[in-house]
PDB file of C-alpha atoms in Angstrom:
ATOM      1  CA  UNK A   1      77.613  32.283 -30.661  1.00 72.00           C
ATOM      2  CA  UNK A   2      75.200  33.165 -27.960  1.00 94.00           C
ATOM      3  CA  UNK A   3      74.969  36.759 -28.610  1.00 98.00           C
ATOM      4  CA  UNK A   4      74.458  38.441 -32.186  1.00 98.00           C
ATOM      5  CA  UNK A   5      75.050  41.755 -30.572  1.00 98.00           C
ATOM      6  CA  UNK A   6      77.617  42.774 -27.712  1.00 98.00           C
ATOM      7  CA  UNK A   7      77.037  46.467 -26.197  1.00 98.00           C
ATOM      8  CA  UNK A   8      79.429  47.916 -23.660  1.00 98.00           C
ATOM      9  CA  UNK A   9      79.142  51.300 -21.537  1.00 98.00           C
ATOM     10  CA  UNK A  10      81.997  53.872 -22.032  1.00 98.00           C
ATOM     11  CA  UNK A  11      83.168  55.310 -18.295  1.00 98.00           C
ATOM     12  CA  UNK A  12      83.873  52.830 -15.882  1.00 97.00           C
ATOM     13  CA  UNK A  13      83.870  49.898 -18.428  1.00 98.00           C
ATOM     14  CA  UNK A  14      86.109  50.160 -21.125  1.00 98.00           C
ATOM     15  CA  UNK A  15      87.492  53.209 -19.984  1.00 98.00           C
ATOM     16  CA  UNK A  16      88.025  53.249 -16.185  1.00 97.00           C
ATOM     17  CA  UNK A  17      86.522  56.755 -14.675  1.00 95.00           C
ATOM     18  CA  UNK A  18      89.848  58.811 -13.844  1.00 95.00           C
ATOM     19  CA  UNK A  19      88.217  60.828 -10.171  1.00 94.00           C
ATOM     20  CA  UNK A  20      91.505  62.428  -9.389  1.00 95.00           C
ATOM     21  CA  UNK A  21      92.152  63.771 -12.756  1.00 96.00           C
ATOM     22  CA  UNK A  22      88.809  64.618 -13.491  1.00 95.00           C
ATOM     23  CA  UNK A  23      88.658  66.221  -9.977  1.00 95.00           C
ATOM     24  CA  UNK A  24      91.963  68.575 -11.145  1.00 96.00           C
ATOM     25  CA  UNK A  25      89.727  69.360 -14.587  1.00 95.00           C
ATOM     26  CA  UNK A  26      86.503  70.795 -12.552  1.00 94.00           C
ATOM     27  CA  UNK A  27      88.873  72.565 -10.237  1.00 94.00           C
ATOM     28  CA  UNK A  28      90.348  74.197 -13.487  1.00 94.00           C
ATOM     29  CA  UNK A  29      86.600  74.935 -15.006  1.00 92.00           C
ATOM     30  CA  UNK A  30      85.724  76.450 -11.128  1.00 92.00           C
ATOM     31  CA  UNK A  31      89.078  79.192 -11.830  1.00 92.00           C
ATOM     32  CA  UNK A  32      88.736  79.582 -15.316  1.00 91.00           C
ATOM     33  CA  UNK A  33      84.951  80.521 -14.721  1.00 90.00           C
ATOM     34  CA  UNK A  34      85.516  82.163 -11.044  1.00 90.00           C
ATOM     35  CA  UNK A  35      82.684  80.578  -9.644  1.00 91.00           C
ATOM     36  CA  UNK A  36      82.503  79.920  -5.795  1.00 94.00           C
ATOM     37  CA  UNK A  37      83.526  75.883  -5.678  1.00 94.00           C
ATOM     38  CA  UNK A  38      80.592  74.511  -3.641  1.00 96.00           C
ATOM     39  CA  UNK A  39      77.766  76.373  -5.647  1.00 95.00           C
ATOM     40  CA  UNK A  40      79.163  75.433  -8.480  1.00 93.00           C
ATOM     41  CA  UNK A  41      79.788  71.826  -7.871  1.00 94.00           C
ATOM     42  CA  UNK A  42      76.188  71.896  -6.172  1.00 96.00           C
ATOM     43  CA  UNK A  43      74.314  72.791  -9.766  1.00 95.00           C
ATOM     44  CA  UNK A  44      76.530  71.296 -11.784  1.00 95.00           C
ATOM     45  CA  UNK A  45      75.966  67.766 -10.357  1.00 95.00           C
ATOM     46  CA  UNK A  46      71.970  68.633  -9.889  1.00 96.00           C
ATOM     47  CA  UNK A  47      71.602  69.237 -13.435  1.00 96.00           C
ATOM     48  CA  UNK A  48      73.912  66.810 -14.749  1.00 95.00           C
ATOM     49  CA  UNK A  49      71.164  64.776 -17.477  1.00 95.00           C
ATOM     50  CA  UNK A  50      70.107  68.184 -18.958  1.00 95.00           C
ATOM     51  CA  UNK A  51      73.709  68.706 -20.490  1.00 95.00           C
ATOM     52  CA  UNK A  52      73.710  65.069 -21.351  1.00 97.00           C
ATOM     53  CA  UNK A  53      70.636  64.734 -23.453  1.00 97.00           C
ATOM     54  CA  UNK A  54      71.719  68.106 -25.194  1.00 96.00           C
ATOM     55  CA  UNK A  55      73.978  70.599 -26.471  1.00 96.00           C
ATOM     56  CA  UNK A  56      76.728  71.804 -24.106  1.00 95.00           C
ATOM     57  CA  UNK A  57      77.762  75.256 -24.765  1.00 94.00           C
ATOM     58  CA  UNK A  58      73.792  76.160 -24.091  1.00 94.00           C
ATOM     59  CA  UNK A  59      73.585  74.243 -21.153  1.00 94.00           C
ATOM     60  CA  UNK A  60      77.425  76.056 -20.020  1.00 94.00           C
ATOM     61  CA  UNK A  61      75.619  79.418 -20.065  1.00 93.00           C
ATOM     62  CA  UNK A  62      72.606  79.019 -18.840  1.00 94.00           C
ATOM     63  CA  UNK A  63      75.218  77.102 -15.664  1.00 93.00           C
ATOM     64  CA  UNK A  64      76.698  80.817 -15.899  1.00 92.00           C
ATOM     65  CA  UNK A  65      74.371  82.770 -16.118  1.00 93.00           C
ATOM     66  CA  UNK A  66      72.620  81.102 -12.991  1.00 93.00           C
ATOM     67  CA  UNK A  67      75.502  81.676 -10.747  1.00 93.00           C
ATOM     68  CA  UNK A  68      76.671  85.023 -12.238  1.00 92.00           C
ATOM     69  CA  UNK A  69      79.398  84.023 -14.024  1.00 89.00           C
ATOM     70  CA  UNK A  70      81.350  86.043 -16.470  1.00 82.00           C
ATOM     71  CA  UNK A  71      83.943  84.004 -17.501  1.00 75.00           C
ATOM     72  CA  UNK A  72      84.745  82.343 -20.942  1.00 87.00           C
ATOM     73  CA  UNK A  73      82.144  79.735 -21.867  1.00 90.00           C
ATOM     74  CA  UNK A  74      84.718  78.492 -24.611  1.00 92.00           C
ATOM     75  CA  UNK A  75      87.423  78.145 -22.545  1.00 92.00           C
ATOM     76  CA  UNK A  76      85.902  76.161 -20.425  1.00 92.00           C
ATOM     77  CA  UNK A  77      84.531  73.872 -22.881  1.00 93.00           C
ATOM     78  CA  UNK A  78      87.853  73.636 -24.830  1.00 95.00           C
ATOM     79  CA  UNK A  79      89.052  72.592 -20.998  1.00 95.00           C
ATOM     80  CA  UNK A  80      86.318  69.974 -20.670  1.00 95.00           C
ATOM     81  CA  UNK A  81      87.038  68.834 -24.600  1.00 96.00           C
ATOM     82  CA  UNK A  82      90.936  68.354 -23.786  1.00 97.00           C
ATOM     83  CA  UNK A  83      90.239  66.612 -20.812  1.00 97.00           C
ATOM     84  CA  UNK A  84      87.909  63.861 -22.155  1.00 98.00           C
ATOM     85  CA  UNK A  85      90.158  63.003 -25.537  1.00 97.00           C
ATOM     86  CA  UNK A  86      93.051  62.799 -22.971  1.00 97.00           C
ATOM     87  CA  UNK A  87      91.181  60.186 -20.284  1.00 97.00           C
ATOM     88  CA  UNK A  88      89.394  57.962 -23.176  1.00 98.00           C
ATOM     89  CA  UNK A  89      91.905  55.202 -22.319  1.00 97.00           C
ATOM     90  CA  UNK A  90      90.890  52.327 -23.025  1.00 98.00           C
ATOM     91  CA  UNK A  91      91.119  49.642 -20.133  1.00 98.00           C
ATOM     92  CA  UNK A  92      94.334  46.805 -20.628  1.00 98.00           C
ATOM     93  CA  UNK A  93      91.813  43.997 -22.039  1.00 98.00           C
ATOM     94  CA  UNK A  94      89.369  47.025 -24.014  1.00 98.00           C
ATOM     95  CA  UNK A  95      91.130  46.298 -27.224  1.00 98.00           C
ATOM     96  CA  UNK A  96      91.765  42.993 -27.660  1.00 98.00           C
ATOM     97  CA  UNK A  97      88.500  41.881 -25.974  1.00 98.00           C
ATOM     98  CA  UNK A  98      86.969  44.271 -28.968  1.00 98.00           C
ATOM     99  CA  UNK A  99      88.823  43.440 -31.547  1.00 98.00           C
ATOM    100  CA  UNK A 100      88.236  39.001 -30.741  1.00 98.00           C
ATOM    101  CA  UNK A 101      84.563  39.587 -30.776  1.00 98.00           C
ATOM    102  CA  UNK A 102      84.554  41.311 -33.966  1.00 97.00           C
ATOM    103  CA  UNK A 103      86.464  38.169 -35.188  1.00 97.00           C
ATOM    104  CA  UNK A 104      84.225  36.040 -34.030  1.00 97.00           C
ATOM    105  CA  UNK A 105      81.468  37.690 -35.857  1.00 97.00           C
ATOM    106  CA  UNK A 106      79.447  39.626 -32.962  1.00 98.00           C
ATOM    107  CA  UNK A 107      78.020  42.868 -33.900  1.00 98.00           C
ATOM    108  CA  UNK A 108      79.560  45.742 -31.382  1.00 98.00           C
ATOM    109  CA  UNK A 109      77.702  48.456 -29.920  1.00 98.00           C
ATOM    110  CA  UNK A 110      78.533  50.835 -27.620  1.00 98.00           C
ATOM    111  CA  UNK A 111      75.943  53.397 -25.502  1.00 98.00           C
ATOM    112  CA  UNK A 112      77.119  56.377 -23.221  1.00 98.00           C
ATOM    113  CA  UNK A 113      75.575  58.815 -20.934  1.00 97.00           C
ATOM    114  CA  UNK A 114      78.103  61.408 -21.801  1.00 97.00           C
ATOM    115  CA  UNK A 115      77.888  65.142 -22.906  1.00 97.00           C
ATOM    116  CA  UNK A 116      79.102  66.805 -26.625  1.00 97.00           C
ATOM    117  CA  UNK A 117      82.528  66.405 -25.972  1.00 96.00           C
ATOM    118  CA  UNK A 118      82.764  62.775 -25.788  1.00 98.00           C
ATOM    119  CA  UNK A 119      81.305  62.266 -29.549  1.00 98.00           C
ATOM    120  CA  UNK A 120      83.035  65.393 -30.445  1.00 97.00           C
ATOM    121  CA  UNK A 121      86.622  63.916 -29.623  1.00 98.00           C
ATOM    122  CA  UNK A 122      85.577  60.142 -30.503  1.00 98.00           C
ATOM    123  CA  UNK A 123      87.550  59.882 -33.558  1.00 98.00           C
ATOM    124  CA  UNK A 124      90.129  60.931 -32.417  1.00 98.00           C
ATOM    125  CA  UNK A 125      90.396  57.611 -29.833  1.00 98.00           C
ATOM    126  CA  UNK A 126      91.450  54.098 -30.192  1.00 97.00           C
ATOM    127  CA  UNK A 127      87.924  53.121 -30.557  1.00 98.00           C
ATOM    128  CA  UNK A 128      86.926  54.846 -33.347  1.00 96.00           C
ATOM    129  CA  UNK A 129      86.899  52.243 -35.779  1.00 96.00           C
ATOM    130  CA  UNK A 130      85.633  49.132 -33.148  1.00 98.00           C
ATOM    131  CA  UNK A 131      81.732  49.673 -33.511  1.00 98.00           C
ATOM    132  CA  UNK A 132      79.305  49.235 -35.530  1.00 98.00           C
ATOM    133  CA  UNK A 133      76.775  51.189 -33.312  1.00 98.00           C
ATOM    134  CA  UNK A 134      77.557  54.166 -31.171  1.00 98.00           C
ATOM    135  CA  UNK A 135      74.884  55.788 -29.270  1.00 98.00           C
ATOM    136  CA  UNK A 136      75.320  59.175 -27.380  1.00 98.00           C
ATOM    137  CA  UNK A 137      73.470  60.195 -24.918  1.00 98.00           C
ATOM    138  CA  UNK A 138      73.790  63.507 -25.903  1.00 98.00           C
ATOM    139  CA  UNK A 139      73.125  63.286 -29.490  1.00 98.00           C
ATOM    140  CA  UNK A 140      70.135  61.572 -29.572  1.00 98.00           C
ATOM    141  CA  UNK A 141      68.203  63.114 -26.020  1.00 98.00           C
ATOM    142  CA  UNK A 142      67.347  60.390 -23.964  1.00 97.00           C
ATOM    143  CA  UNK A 143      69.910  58.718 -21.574  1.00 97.00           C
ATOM    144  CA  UNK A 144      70.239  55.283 -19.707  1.00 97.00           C
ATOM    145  CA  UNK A 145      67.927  53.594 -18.233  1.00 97.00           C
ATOM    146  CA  UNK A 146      65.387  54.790 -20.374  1.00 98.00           C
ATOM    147  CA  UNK A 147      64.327  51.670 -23.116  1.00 98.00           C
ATOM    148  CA  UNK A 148      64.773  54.105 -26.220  1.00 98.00           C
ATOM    149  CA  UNK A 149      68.402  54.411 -26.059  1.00 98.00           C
ATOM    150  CA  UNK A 150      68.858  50.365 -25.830  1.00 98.00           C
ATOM    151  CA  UNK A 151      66.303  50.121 -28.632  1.00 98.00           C
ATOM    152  CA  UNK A 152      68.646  52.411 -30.825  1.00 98.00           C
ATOM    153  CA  UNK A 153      71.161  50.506 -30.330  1.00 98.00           C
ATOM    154  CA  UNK A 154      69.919  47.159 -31.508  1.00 98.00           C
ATOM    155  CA  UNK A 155      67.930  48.950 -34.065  1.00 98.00           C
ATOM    156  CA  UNK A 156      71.482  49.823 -35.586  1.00 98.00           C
ATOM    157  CA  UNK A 157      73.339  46.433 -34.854  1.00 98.00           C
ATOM    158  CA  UNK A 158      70.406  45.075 -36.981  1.00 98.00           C
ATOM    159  CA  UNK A 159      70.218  42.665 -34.040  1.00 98.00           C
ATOM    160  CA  UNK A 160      67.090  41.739 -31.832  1.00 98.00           C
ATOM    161  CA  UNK A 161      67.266  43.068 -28.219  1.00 98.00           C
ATOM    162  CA  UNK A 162      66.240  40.014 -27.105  1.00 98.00           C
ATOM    163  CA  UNK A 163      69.935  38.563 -29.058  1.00 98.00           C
ATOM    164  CA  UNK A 164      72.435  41.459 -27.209  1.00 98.00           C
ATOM    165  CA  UNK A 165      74.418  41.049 -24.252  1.00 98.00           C
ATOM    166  CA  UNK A 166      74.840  44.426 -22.425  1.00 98.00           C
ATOM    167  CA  UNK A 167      77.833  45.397 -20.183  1.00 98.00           C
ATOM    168  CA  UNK A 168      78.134  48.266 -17.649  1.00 98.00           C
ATOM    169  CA  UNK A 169      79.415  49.066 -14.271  1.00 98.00           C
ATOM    170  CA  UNK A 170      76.130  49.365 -13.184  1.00 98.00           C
ATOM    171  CA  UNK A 171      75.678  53.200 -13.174  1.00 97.00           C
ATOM    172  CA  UNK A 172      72.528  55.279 -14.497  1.00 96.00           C
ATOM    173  CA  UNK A 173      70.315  51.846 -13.158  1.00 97.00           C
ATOM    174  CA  UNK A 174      71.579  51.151 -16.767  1.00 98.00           C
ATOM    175  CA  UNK A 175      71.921  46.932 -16.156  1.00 98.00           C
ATOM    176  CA  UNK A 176      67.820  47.178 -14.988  1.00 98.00           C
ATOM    177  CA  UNK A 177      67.475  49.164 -17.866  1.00 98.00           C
ATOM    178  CA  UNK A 178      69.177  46.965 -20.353  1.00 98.00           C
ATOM    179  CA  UNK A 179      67.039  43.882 -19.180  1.00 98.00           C
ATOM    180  CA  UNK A 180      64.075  45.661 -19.125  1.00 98.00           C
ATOM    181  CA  UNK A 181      64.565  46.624 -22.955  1.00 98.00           C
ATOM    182  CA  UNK A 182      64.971  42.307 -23.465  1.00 98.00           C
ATOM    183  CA  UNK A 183      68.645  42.303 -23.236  1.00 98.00           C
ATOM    184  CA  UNK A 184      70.879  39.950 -20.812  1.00 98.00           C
ATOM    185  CA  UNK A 185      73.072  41.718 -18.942  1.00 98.00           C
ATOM    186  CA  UNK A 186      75.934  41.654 -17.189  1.00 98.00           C
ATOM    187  CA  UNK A 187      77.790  43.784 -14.739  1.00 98.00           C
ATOM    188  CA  UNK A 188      82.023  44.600 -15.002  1.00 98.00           C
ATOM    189  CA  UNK A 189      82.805  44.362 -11.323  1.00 97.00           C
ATOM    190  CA  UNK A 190      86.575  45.411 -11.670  1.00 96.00           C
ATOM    191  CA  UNK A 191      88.661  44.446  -8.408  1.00 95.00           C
ATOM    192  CA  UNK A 192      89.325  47.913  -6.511  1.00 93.00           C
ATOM    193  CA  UNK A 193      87.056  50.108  -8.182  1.00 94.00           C
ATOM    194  CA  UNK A 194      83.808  51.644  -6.567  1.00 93.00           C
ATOM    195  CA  UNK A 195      80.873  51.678  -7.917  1.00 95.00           C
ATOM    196  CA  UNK A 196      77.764  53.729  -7.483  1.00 94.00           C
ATOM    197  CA  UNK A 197      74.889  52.807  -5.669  1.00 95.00           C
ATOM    198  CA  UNK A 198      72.997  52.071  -8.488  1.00 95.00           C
ATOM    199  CA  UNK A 199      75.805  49.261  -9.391  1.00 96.00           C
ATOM    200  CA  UNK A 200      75.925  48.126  -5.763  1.00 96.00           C
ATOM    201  CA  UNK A 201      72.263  46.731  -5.664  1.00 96.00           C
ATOM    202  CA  UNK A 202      73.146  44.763  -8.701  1.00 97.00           C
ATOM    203  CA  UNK A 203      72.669  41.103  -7.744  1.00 96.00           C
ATOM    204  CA  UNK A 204      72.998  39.762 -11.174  1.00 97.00           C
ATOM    205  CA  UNK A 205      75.960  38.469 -13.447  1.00 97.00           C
ATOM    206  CA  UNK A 206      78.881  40.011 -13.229  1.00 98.00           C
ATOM    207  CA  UNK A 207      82.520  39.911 -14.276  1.00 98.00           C
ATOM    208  CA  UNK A 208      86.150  41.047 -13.343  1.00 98.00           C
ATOM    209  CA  UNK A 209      87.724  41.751 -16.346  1.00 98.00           C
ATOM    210  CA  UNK A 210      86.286  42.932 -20.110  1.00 98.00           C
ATOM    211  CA  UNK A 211      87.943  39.543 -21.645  1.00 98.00           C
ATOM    212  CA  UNK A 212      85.928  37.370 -19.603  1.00 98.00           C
ATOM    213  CA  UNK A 213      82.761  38.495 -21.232  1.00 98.00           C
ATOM    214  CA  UNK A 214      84.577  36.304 -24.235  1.00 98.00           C
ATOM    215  CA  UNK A 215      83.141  33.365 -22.117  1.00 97.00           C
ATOM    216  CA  UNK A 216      79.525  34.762 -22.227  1.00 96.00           C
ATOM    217  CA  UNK A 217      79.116  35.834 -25.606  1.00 95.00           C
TER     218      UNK A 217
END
């Protein structure tokens, strides 16, 4: 066993990112809140890492209250809550790929730059009862790539950074970040999927499907 510790990235690794559905959801949150599309779009995506180091429904009105909004703040975040329990699908080889590392005795961790909703819904999806670490961006303040959120992580595998494998798509210069904190790390390159820019200047390791990281652990 190479690894003692495994630690995977939620959106775009084990669950692929859905853009057209999720692109249907913000168009609902635009009507529900009657906000003007493009100034809403335009703040929401500038100010993106405050709602994911923090409370939501705080961050939702201060999003209405600069654009004038009088809508229901609940209603969207029931919207946003629905959305996410319904799109944490876990990729084809998630699962099993999981499941045969626990078996082979690997520690499993999992860290996401996600807002309240994902750890809100979380068990309530099929990986619920897969990790032994989950770390939420949003729960404990800091996000990806910055070395605290790695170091909780390892800190609650019981495992040595310097003894995890880390895999992400490459977003949130998370894959830097990982071997910066002493991890090795390796990037899920799935055939036909974009990837940010961050996970385009990634010249390291990488992999096509979950189940090959079997071969690296």
């Amino acid at each position: 066993m190479r690894f003692g510790g495994v630690i995977f990235d939620l959106w775009q690794t084990l669950v692929p990112w859905p853009v057209d559905s999720a692109n249907r959801m913000y168009g609902r949150l635009v009507e529900t809140w009657g906000a003007d599309p493009e100034a809403f779009h335009e703040l929401w995506n500038r100010r993106r890492r405050e709602r994911e180091t923090g409370p939501i429904e705080p961050h939702l009105r201060s999003i209405a209250d600069e654009l004038g909004l009088g809508g229901d703040v609940q209603a969207v975040m029931a919207i946003r809550r629905d959305w996410t329990l319904e799109s944490l699908v876990p990729r084809p080889d998630a699962i099993p790929t999981l499941e045969e590392l626990r078996r082979r005795g690997h520690k499993l961790g999992m860290i996401s730059a996600c807002t309240e909703d994902v750890p809100e819904v979380w068990e309530r999806t099929p990986f619920a009862t897969l990790f032994d670490s989950t770390v939420f961006s949003c729960s404990v303040g800091f996000s990806k790539p910055d070395p605290r959120i790695y170091a909780r992580a390892a800190e609650e595998l019981g495992v040595e950074p310097g003894d995890c494998l880390f895999v992400g798509d490459g977003a949130n210069d998370e894959l830097p970040g990982a071997e910066r904190a002493g991890m090795t790390a390796v990037q899920l390159r799935a055939p036909g999927e974009r990837l940010t820019s961050e996970g385009e200047r990634w010249s390291g390791r990488y992999v096509a499907m979950l189940s090959d990281v079997l071969e690296l652990a």
